[in-house]
Amino acid sequence: MNARNELIDQPVRHEAAAHPAPLWREALRQAFVKLDPRQLMRQPVMLLVEITALMTTLLCFVPGQAVATGVAVQIALWLWFTVLFANFAEALAEGRGKARADSLKAGSQGLIARRQVAPGQYEGIAASRLRRGDVVRVEAGELIPGDGEVIEGIAAVNEAAITGESAPVIRESGGDRSAVTGNTRVVSDWLLVRISANPGESTLDRMIALVEGARRQKTPNEVALDILLIGLSLIFLLVVATLQPFARFSGGELPLVFLVALLVTLVPTTIGGLLSAIGIAGMDRLVRLNVIAKSGRAVEAAGDVQVLLLDKTGTITFGNRRCSAMLKSPGVSGQALAQGALLASLADDTPEGKSIVEYLRNLHPMPEPARDRLTVVPFSAETRLSGVDWEGHVYRKGAVDAVLGFLGLTREQLPEPLAREIERIAQSGGTPLLVCADGQLLGVIHLKDVVKPGIRERFAELRRLGIRTVMVTGDNPLTAAAIAAEAGVDDVIAEATPEKKLARIRQEQADGRLVAMCGDGANDAPALAQADVGLAMNDGTQAAREAANLVDLDSDPTKLLDVVQVGKELLVTRGALTTFSVANDVAKYFAILPALFSGIYPQLGVLNLMGLASPQSAILSAIVFNALIIVALIPLALRGVRVEAADAASLLRRNLLIYGLGGLVAPFVGIKLIDLLLTAVGLA
């Protein structure tokens, strides 16, 4: 039975950028939905604020209160606003990824797969019913129904629905490019795919779960911070509970509404209200990089990584050897060598051949014959030559021995300058190619691994952050050292084997360091599993993807550097806003405590450093500031604190200065301004 897939790819875009108004409206609606105590259980501090808001609301209807009803109602309203603002921050963070999740869901609904029941026989089945080990056939124009590994065939696959990149990629059985992702489209030929994930376990399912904040699991750092916030809240609850007996012992009485207000302003509501939003926004930044995290621990570990193991090919270098220089034979003009090399490479569609053409076009622009007028001699493993015949002339390029054999020459007959250059290229780890025309040796082309632009600067920035980089390569030590020096890495593992990689990671971990590594082959799986942060390429082998705790859908090894940056931003943002939240409490002592005890101990009036108008105004101003500061910090929580290239001590000093000192000063200024406003409009 042949069942064709009828769905088309859904455009991938972020709702926040395309339709900002609906995002804000939905977040506002969700802020009220999240008032459900069952949902607030995930945020214990805000659950405490909701309980106090409910108590204050009830106290507004109790007669005989020492506080004016109007002031009590205002305090109750601002307590509810505090909870709503925290819920709004979380809903806004969740909404940034919801559009992408909806798009991914839409692309997989109703998808029909062709499951193999016998060789050459297939049955139509809903993709949601596929199980690990099932084999499906996917033809041109059809969507791949689930994550799997190609066991037969070769085809171009459009992964735009997952990665956002429209250029098709080649997937084939065997090798390190055999893995395919569900919800991507085959655009040519056909594939036989063995499904590798049960429903709910695929890359698509993980991505949807990751961008839907409600289903995001808390990371160990968040759990620890939650425990700290709960502990502080219990301490302040105990402190506030003892104030009333103390006041009565002194012959006075404290209004319950004021005690509730004091409790809310003292507990760390700022970080308590923003903690979930910070985590969701951090994971959203990871999703925007097209990286799937199998655990939140991996993202946090990325922020503390001290050693990065990076594969040379494709990460530090472009992967394909490129033309970097040419040297002519004695008696040959540079123009003749350039023309011969260009003509010998015009029909060469390999990356190396294209790089020679690009190099010469930039260096020696010259007329080029139409390709249909050339007789192409393609490269073959037997001849190790390629070139063209044109208007009776013969142009060839290839390996040294192959060209010498084509010309009927020996190594000893090479001109001395050319022989020395060939030896120098080989010793530096490059590849020499000889060029000839009409039986004459024109010169040599130097092909080499080219270090990616800007990679040296990125490594220098990581070094300033205290992260050491280690290049992993199968090259010999001499070649590896040359590339390492050019790229600016700190250390090299040459002639790398799986055992060498694993041993190095274990050694670093034994010395107390967190290690990150990226890889795509089955031989990388042991090291990926051992590393604290293992980033696998999505187009790599199934073994690598299963061993890693992060999967890059774009299959870009340099993404590991961005993951480290996201991890650091996540940790620094939490730390900065926690510092700000705790520092806030100092000003509130000076605002609320003198107001509470002014009738019992008039001497405490000297602590009213802000010169607040009245006890009612002081307490109401502190409550209003407590609510509004959450709103003011929402953009920072979503964007994250920028991590500059500096060591840990410098970052700590900077955050203490900005967020510690800022947390002390901001409430003094904010509460005083709110007090002036409330007094001016007669609300207190």
XYZ file of C-alpha atoms in Angstrom:
684
model
C 0.000 0.000 0.000
C 1.501 3.319 -1.043
C 0.366 6.214 1.108
C 1.717 9.628 0.209
C 2.304 12.369 2.759
C 0.034 15.312 2.057
C 1.321 17.846 4.569
C 3.561 20.697 3.528
C 6.314 22.310 5.591
C 5.141 24.929 8.019
C 7.122 28.186 8.087
C 9.309 28.467 11.148
C 9.290 31.863 12.810
C 9.127 33.317 16.255
C 5.761 34.739 17.160
C 7.367 37.467 19.227
C 8.966 38.955 16.149
C 6.064 38.476 13.759
C 3.046 39.301 15.918
C 4.050 41.039 19.153
C 0.527 42.134 20.144
C -1.046 38.619 20.315
C 1.946 37.425 22.348
C 1.392 40.108 24.990
C -2.344 39.484 25.066
C -1.900 35.735 25.484
C 0.711 36.284 28.212
C -1.720 38.575 30.041
C -4.447 35.928 29.844
C -2.058 33.256 31.080
C -1.070 35.485 34.016
C -4.617 35.057 35.379
C -4.738 31.350 34.495
C -1.540 30.803 36.483
C -3.213 32.138 39.638
C -4.345 28.542 40.101
C -2.468 27.418 43.265
C -1.711 24.089 41.582
C 0.370 25.940 39.017
C 1.974 28.267 41.578
C 3.273 25.234 43.466
C 6.233 25.437 41.068
C 6.991 28.903 42.478
C 6.748 28.602 46.287
C 7.591 32.254 46.965
C 4.816 33.498 44.690
C 2.405 30.970 46.201
C 3.164 32.563 49.590
C 2.479 36.020 48.098
C -0.841 34.793 46.682
C -1.860 33.426 50.086
C -0.992 36.756 51.753
C -2.894 38.623 49.016
C -5.939 36.479 49.719
C -5.616 37.089 53.485
C -5.292 40.840 52.963
C -8.350 40.839 50.694
C -10.377 39.113 53.413
C -9.084 41.536 56.064
C -10.481 44.412 54.011
C -13.974 43.175 54.939
C -13.246 42.666 58.639
C -14.591 45.600 60.668
C -12.586 47.323 63.372
C -9.223 47.243 61.535
C -6.662 49.820 62.634
C -5.902 50.574 58.967
C -8.168 52.643 56.765
C -10.155 50.474 54.363
C -8.858 52.417 51.360
C -5.230 51.732 52.308
C -5.987 48.049 52.993
C -7.686 47.686 49.595
C -4.697 49.292 47.856
C -2.272 46.938 49.636
C -4.415 43.934 48.652
C -4.555 45.064 45.020
C -0.805 45.563 44.803
C -0.189 42.151 46.329
C -2.371 40.604 43.608
C -0.486 42.682 41.026
C 2.804 41.272 42.371
C 1.638 37.720 41.665
C 0.182 38.686 38.279
C 3.381 40.449 37.204
C 5.438 37.352 38.097
C 2.987 35.125 36.199
C 3.107 37.531 33.258
C 6.920 37.311 33.132
C 6.770 33.508 33.037
C 3.966 33.475 30.436
C 5.856 35.964 28.257
C 8.966 33.777 28.362
C 6.909 30.707 27.453
C 5.158 32.543 24.617
C 8.440 33.321 22.851
C 8.798 29.636 21.924
C 5.144 28.632 21.693
C 4.762 29.671 18.039
C 7.666 27.432 17.052
C 6.190 24.543 19.032
C 2.785 25.020 17.361
C 4.466 25.038 13.951
C 6.342 21.839 14.711
C 3.189 20.148 16.008
C 1.223 21.174 12.915
C 3.853 19.651 10.647
C 3.585 16.213 12.261
C -0.181 15.878 12.742
C -1.872 13.332 10.490
C 1.412 12.178 8.962
C 1.205 8.772 7.243
C 4.238 6.491 7.056
C 4.970 3.521 4.821
C 6.140 0.772 7.165
C 7.920 -2.231 5.728
C 6.120 -5.503 6.441
C 8.300 -7.606 4.136
C 11.084 -6.842 1.646
C 9.449 -4.684 -1.030
C 6.049 -4.647 0.746
C 4.713 -1.686 2.753
C 1.602 -0.671 4.667
C 0.232 2.778 5.448
C 0.328 3.607 9.166
C -0.016 6.765 11.249
C 3.432 8.110 12.096
C 2.402 8.314 15.762
C 2.138 4.493 15.819
C 5.727 3.875 14.705
C 8.032 2.213 17.209
C 11.785 1.901 17.579
C 13.097 -0.633 15.050
C 10.339 -0.135 12.447
C 11.601 0.348 8.879
C 9.905 2.902 6.621
C 10.388 3.934 3.005
C 10.367 7.644 2.202
C 10.371 8.950 -1.368
C 10.887 12.355 -2.948
C 8.308 14.895 -1.738
C 7.459 12.947 1.436
C 8.117 13.845 5.054
C 10.325 11.556 7.108
C 7.915 10.290 9.801
C 10.392 10.027 12.697
C 14.003 10.077 13.845
C 16.004 7.245 12.366
C 19.055 6.000 10.546
C 19.307 5.459 6.809
C 19.926 1.764 6.117
C 19.578 1.936 2.337
C 19.565 4.637 -0.344
C 20.905 8.159 -0.767
C 18.807 11.328 -1.063
C 18.751 15.088 -0.576
C 16.762 16.113 2.501
C 15.299 19.549 3.231
C 15.624 20.154 6.992
C 14.136 23.669 6.973
C 11.207 22.623 9.182
C 13.677 21.839 11.971
C 16.772 23.951 11.364
C 15.356 26.863 9.359
C 17.972 26.273 6.626
C 16.433 25.779 3.191
C 19.482 24.249 1.446
C 19.017 20.446 1.177
C 21.631 18.136 2.698
C 22.690 14.670 1.565
C 21.793 11.679 3.722
C 22.991 8.165 2.903
C 23.453 4.781 4.506
C 26.711 4.104 6.296
C 29.286 6.662 7.383
C 28.717 9.636 9.677
C 25.860 11.240 7.710
C 23.243 8.542 8.068
C 20.974 10.034 10.750
C 17.707 11.721 9.726
C 15.221 13.774 11.747
C 11.458 13.437 11.766
C 9.356 16.091 10.012
C 12.067 16.817 7.406
C 11.332 16.357 3.687
C 13.063 14.150 1.135
C 13.465 16.236 -2.029
C 15.099 13.652 -4.304
C 15.417 9.897 -4.702
C 14.361 7.659 -1.786
C 15.510 6.368 1.600
C 14.898 3.290 3.696
C 14.955 4.447 7.324
C 15.046 2.430 10.541
C 13.131 4.353 13.230
C 15.257 4.981 16.333
C 12.781 6.631 18.751
C 9.402 5.743 20.196
C 6.592 8.349 20.266
C 7.462 11.151 22.695
C 11.216 10.481 22.467
C 12.091 12.001 19.085
C 14.053 15.183 18.407
C 10.790 16.877 17.421
C 9.130 15.845 20.699
C 12.117 17.039 22.711
C 12.125 20.354 20.863
C 8.409 20.909 21.497
C 8.823 20.044 25.179
C 11.813 22.356 25.449
C 10.080 25.412 24.000
C 6.892 24.826 25.985
C 7.951 26.274 29.313
C 5.197 24.519 31.268
C 6.788 21.145 30.481
C 10.353 22.275 31.114
C 12.002 20.437 33.997
C 13.779 22.547 36.594
C 17.543 22.392 36.497
C 19.588 21.453 39.590
C 20.646 25.086 39.985
C 17.009 26.217 39.984
C 16.057 23.555 42.502
C 18.885 24.648 44.799
C 17.879 28.301 44.442
C 14.246 27.381 45.147
C 15.343 25.692 48.374
C 17.277 28.825 49.348
C 14.292 31.079 48.622
C 11.954 28.817 50.596
C 14.403 28.867 53.497
C 14.599 32.675 53.477
C 10.808 32.923 53.253
C 10.376 30.639 56.279
C 12.899 32.702 58.252
C 11.085 35.967 57.452
C 7.742 34.315 58.207
C 9.048 33.376 61.638
C 10.428 36.889 62.188
C 7.152 38.584 61.215
C 5.129 36.165 63.353
C 7.113 37.217 66.448
C 6.580 40.949 65.916
C 2.965 41.006 67.116
C 3.727 39.351 70.501
C 6.684 41.706 70.866
C 4.462 44.723 70.145
C 1.843 43.573 72.659
C 4.545 43.042 75.279
C 5.535 46.673 74.658
C 1.956 47.820 75.089
C 1.041 48.303 71.447
C -0.722 46.559 68.560
C 0.399 46.043 64.960
C -2.234 45.948 62.178
C -2.367 42.533 60.507
C -2.471 44.194 57.096
C 0.852 45.894 57.813
C 2.419 42.645 59.034
C 1.329 40.908 55.844
C 2.828 43.752 53.802
C 6.085 43.476 55.752
C 6.292 39.737 55.069
C 5.788 40.178 51.318
C 8.392 42.922 51.026
C 10.989 40.982 53.004
C 10.725 37.623 51.236
C 12.763 37.517 47.968
C 9.787 38.162 45.692
C 11.855 39.739 42.899
C 13.957 36.677 42.129
C 11.080 34.389 43.178
C 8.853 35.992 40.556
C 11.481 36.006 37.813
C 13.295 32.710 38.450
C 11.075 30.628 36.187
C 11.134 33.268 33.434
C 14.952 33.382 33.544
C 15.181 29.611 33.086
C 12.616 29.480 30.287
C 14.221 32.422 28.471
C 17.656 30.783 28.762
C 16.366 27.552 27.247
C 14.587 29.584 24.565
C 17.913 31.153 23.583
C 19.260 27.632 23.234
C 16.311 26.665 21.000
C 16.945 29.741 18.845
C 20.420 28.314 18.286
C 18.688 25.096 17.118
C 20.216 23.079 19.952
C 18.165 20.448 21.777
C 19.039 19.855 25.424
C 18.308 16.396 26.781
C 18.810 17.755 30.301
C 18.907 21.176 31.914
C 22.010 20.075 33.762
C 23.959 20.093 30.493
C 23.116 23.762 29.861
C 24.147 24.775 33.379
C 27.323 22.706 33.110
C 28.114 24.580 29.880
C 28.173 27.778 31.907
C 30.872 26.330 34.190
C 32.959 24.564 31.526
C 36.703 25.015 31.935
C 37.992 22.859 29.054
C 36.687 22.653 25.473
C 37.652 19.757 23.197
C 37.103 20.792 19.580
C 37.575 18.729 16.451
C 39.867 20.425 13.967
C 38.059 19.558 10.741
C 34.881 21.559 10.273
C 35.226 23.366 13.594
C 38.555 25.149 13.582
C 39.180 24.730 9.853
C 36.729 24.688 6.959
C 37.201 20.958 6.509
C 37.977 21.065 2.777
C 41.521 21.942 1.782
C 41.716 25.259 -0.023
C 44.166 26.898 -2.379
C 46.455 29.215 -0.407
C 49.419 29.833 -2.735
C 51.109 28.926 -6.052
C 54.782 28.680 -7.052
C 55.874 28.671 -10.697
C 58.583 26.501 -12.230
C 61.819 28.161 -13.382
C 61.333 29.823 -16.757
C 57.513 29.888 -16.456
C 55.633 33.173 -16.096
C 53.135 33.700 -13.313
C 50.461 34.414 -15.915
C 51.080 31.067 -17.629
C 50.823 29.191 -14.313
C 47.626 31.050 -13.373
C 46.008 30.364 -16.748
C 47.008 26.699 -16.696
C 45.762 26.165 -13.134
C 42.485 27.962 -13.895
C 41.751 25.956 -17.039
C 42.700 22.677 -15.324
C 40.234 23.497 -12.518
C 37.293 25.089 -14.369
C 35.429 21.800 -14.695
C 36.524 20.448 -11.294
C 33.452 20.464 -9.034
C 35.296 19.290 -5.929
C 35.700 21.822 -3.081
C 39.436 21.895 -3.759
C 38.930 22.623 -7.458
C 36.426 25.376 -6.716
C 38.817 26.956 -4.225
C 41.543 27.127 -6.916
C 39.168 28.874 -9.333
C 38.035 31.297 -6.609
C 41.642 32.044 -5.632
C 42.708 32.776 -9.216
C 39.637 34.838 -10.056
C 40.427 37.114 -7.136
C 44.169 37.246 -7.778
C 44.445 37.092 -11.589
C 41.156 37.971 -13.346
C 41.333 36.610 -16.893
C 39.007 35.565 -19.737
C 37.447 32.126 -19.256
C 36.207 29.843 -22.062
C 32.622 28.602 -21.976
C 32.389 25.283 -20.168
C 30.555 23.585 -23.043
C 33.634 24.139 -25.226
C 35.858 22.160 -22.859
C 36.516 18.450 -23.006
C 36.447 17.522 -19.341
C 38.776 14.933 -17.839
C 37.258 14.192 -14.412
C 39.289 13.193 -11.394
C 39.538 9.464 -10.726
C 41.169 7.495 -7.935
C 43.202 5.545 -10.484
C 44.776 8.466 -12.364
C 44.661 11.044 -9.503
C 44.476 13.654 -12.259
C 41.851 16.065 -13.563
C 41.751 18.778 -16.184
C 40.435 19.757 -19.615
C 41.345 19.667 -23.287
C 40.631 22.963 -25.072
C 41.408 24.049 -28.629
C 44.135 21.436 -28.993
C 45.764 22.243 -25.639
C 46.005 19.791 -22.746
C 45.756 21.105 -19.159
C 46.167 18.800 -16.163
C 46.624 19.061 -12.405
C 46.919 16.399 -9.736
C 49.100 14.618 -7.197
C 52.860 15.043 -7.650
C 53.613 11.474 -8.698
C 50.542 11.334 -10.952
C 51.497 14.472 -12.912
C 55.133 13.402 -13.133
C 54.002 10.048 -14.493
C 51.709 11.807 -16.984
C 54.701 13.883 -18.179
C 57.106 10.913 -18.134
C 59.336 12.493 -15.473
C 60.822 11.266 -12.185
C 61.209 13.011 -8.841
C 64.902 13.525 -9.537
C 64.053 15.494 -12.688
C 62.040 18.093 -10.772
C 63.566 21.587 -10.794
C 65.315 22.182 -7.457
C 63.179 25.209 -6.388
C 60.000 23.267 -7.142
C 61.229 20.174 -5.277
C 62.035 22.263 -2.189
C 58.586 23.891 -2.286
C 56.847 20.526 -2.593
C 58.825 19.249 0.413
C 57.972 22.370 2.453
C 54.246 22.038 1.668
C 54.223 18.376 2.647
C 56.067 19.016 5.931
C 53.623 21.770 6.896
C 50.705 19.351 6.505
C 49.526 20.806 3.207
C 48.852 19.059 -0.107
C 50.975 19.923 -3.188
C 49.315 19.684 -6.626
C 51.372 19.954 -9.803
C 50.024 21.799 -12.869
C 51.073 21.113 -16.456
C 50.070 22.264 -19.914
C 50.964 20.646 -23.227
C 53.647 18.511 -21.612
C 55.305 21.394 -19.725
C 55.457 21.541 -15.919
C 54.051 24.957 -14.915
C 54.277 24.913 -11.107
C 52.766 23.749 -7.849
C 49.536 24.622 -6.026
C 49.510 24.655 -2.205
C 46.288 23.252 -0.717
C 45.891 23.543 3.039
C 43.376 23.396 5.825
C 42.248 27.001 6.206
C 41.467 28.251 9.698
C 38.035 29.884 9.860
C 38.055 33.692 10.043
C 37.545 35.025 13.556
C 38.144 31.676 15.267
C 41.374 32.928 16.861
C 39.511 35.880 18.386
C 36.798 33.556 19.737
C 39.417 31.370 21.400
C 41.046 34.457 22.908
C 37.670 35.485 24.330
C 37.175 32.024 25.834
C 40.639 32.256 27.358
C 39.682 35.531 29.052
C 36.654 33.687 30.481
C 39.005 31.095 31.966
C 38.223 28.358 29.396
C 41.070 26.329 27.891
C 40.685 25.033 24.314
C 42.067 21.696 23.103
C 42.156 20.850 19.379
C 41.506 17.195 18.523
C 42.806 15.948 15.162
C 43.963 12.807 13.421
C 46.807 14.734 11.774
C 50.434 14.048 12.589
C 51.953 16.166 15.396
C 53.782 18.491 12.998
C 50.683 19.385 10.991
C 48.573 19.612 14.143
C 51.031 22.018 15.763
C 51.004 24.294 12.707
C 47.187 24.523 12.640
C 47.048 24.965 16.435
C 49.497 27.867 16.321
C 47.522 29.574 13.564
C 44.175 29.066 15.316
C 45.427 30.067 18.750
C 44.259 26.997 20.701
C 45.859 26.213 24.050
C 46.610 22.519 23.535
C 46.519 19.761 20.895
C 45.686 16.056 20.767
C 47.345 14.810 17.557
C 46.751 11.433 15.921
C 43.625 11.234 18.076
C 41.896 7.919 18.707
C 38.701 7.272 20.728
C 40.899 6.007 23.574
C 43.021 9.171 23.537
C 39.958 11.442 23.652
C 38.397 9.483 26.497
C 41.634 9.414 28.486
C 42.081 13.185 28.135
C 38.532 13.917 29.287
C 38.892 11.639 32.306
C 42.202 13.241 33.189
C 40.696 16.745 33.107
C 37.708 15.636 35.192
C 39.982 13.945 37.724
C 41.674 17.321 38.158
C 38.299 18.862 39.036
C 37.474 20.521 35.707
C 34.218 20.437 33.718
C 34.788 19.347 30.115
C 32.785 19.977 26.946
C 33.196 18.173 23.630
C 31.505 17.970 20.250
C 31.454 15.074 17.805
C 29.429 13.285 15.133
C 30.931 9.854 14.562
C 30.402 6.552 16.306
C 34.034 6.771 17.463
C 33.135 9.994 19.329
C 30.352 8.334 21.358
C 32.494 7.231 24.349
C 33.992 10.711 24.762
C 30.605 12.418 24.303
C 29.109 10.235 27.016
C 32.024 10.917 29.382
C 32.122 14.716 28.881
C 30.085 16.939 31.199
C 28.738 18.680 28.085
C 28.542 16.528 24.961
C 27.297 18.235 21.779
C 26.390 15.811 18.963
C 25.744 16.779 15.363
C 22.201 16.006 14.217
C 23.430 14.622 10.890
C 25.934 12.350 12.622
C 25.547 8.767 13.715
C 22.800 7.537 15.999
C 25.433 6.389 18.495
C 26.792 9.939 18.845
C 23.323 11.468 19.259
C 22.381 8.974 21.956
C 25.642 9.447 23.863
C 25.504 13.275 23.931
C 23.327 15.428 26.181
C 22.982 18.211 23.588
C 22.115 17.829 19.890
C 22.806 20.582 17.349
C 20.157 20.492 14.627
C 22.314 22.653 12.328
C 25.251 20.228 12.658
C 27.645 23.136 13.184
C 30.513 22.100 15.494
C 31.354 25.734 16.347
C 27.923 25.936 18.010
C 29.589 24.563 21.139
C 31.093 27.995 21.713
C 27.611 29.581 21.598
C 26.212 26.938 23.975
C 28.911 27.848 26.505
C 27.919 31.512 26.162
C 24.224 30.706 26.754
C 25.094 28.616 29.817
C 27.162 31.430 31.297
C 24.427 33.987 30.591
C 21.868 31.763 32.325
C 23.972 31.340 35.452
C 25.077 34.980 35.602
C 21.510 36.265 35.122
C 20.226 34.144 37.999
C 23.084 35.235 40.220
C 22.743 38.917 39.327
C 18.994 39.110 39.956
C 19.290 37.066 43.159
C 21.882 39.571 44.405
C 19.603 42.460 43.424
C 16.587 40.862 45.122
C 18.362 40.214 48.447
C 19.962 43.691 48.479
C 16.490 45.220 48.010
C 15.464 44.193 51.522
C 17.828 46.642 53.232
C 15.863 49.692 52.054
C 12.563 48.081 53.013
C 13.726 47.757 56.619
C 14.220 51.517 56.706
C 10.806 52.077 55.108
C 8.503 49.660 56.936
C 9.976 49.010 60.397
C 9.907 52.693 61.488
C 6.341 52.911 60.136
C 5.233 49.822 62.070
C 6.680 50.817 65.418
C 6.381 54.614 65.224
C 3.415 54.556 67.632
C 5.167 52.263 70.120
C 8.731 53.548 69.868
C 8.751 57.145 68.502
C 12.563 57.064 68.733
C 12.612 54.737 65.699
C 11.609 57.747 63.620
C 15.332 58.476 63.164
C 15.461 55.402 60.895
C 13.047 57.062 58.474
C 15.990 58.116 56.326
C 13.784 58.604 53.271
C 11.506 61.066 55.068
C 8.362 59.149 54.105
C 5.135 61.061 54.729
C 3.272 58.604 57.009
C 3.265 54.990 58.174
C 0.477 54.174 55.670
C 2.378 55.868 52.849
C 5.632 54.108 53.762
C 4.114 50.632 53.750
C 2.047 51.218 50.609
C 5.080 52.681 48.774
C 7.182 49.630 49.655
C 4.448 47.277 48.417
C 4.055 49.221 45.146
C 7.822 49.250 44.571
C 7.969 45.517 45.317
C 5.445 44.861 42.517
C 6.767 47.312 39.931
C 10.390 46.204 40.205
C 9.357 42.802 38.809
C 7.892 44.533 35.747
C 11.020 46.651 35.345
C 13.278 43.585 35.392
C 11.251 41.414 32.958
C 13.240 42.594 29.872
C 16.521 41.804 31.625
C 15.262 38.368 32.706
C 14.220 37.535 29.124
C 17.297 39.000 27.449
C 19.820 37.766 30.006
C 22.785 39.538 31.552
C 25.531 40.028 28.992
C 28.667 38.060 29.839
C 31.823 39.923 28.972
C 35.170 38.281 28.395
C 36.639 38.319 31.909
C 37.646 35.892 34.624
C 35.259 34.763 37.362
C 36.603 37.235 39.940
C 36.080 40.178 37.574
C 32.548 39.048 36.749
C 31.750 38.740 40.466
C 33.058 42.236 41.217
C 31.085 43.657 38.299
C 27.820 42.011 39.347
C 28.243 43.032 42.986
C 28.849 46.611 41.910
C 25.937 46.805 39.456
C 23.319 44.524 40.999
C 24.426 44.511 44.629
C 24.911 48.258 44.951
C 22.032 48.836 42.523
C 19.799 46.644 44.671
C 20.660 48.801 47.684
C 20.169 52.188 46.030
C 17.175 51.540 43.735
C 14.608 50.942 46.521
C 15.607 54.109 48.383
C 15.021 56.145 45.236
C 11.970 54.216 44.039
C 10.122 54.092 47.362
C 10.685 57.815 47.944
C 9.342 58.730 44.489
C 6.283 56.505 44.950
C 5.702 58.050 48.391
C 5.740 61.544 46.888
C 3.313 60.462 44.156
C 0.883 58.717 46.528
C 0.905 61.693 48.866
C 0.400 64.128 46.007
C -2.677 62.300 44.661
C -4.067 61.648 48.147
C -3.928 57.841 48.056
C -2.003 57.644 51.342
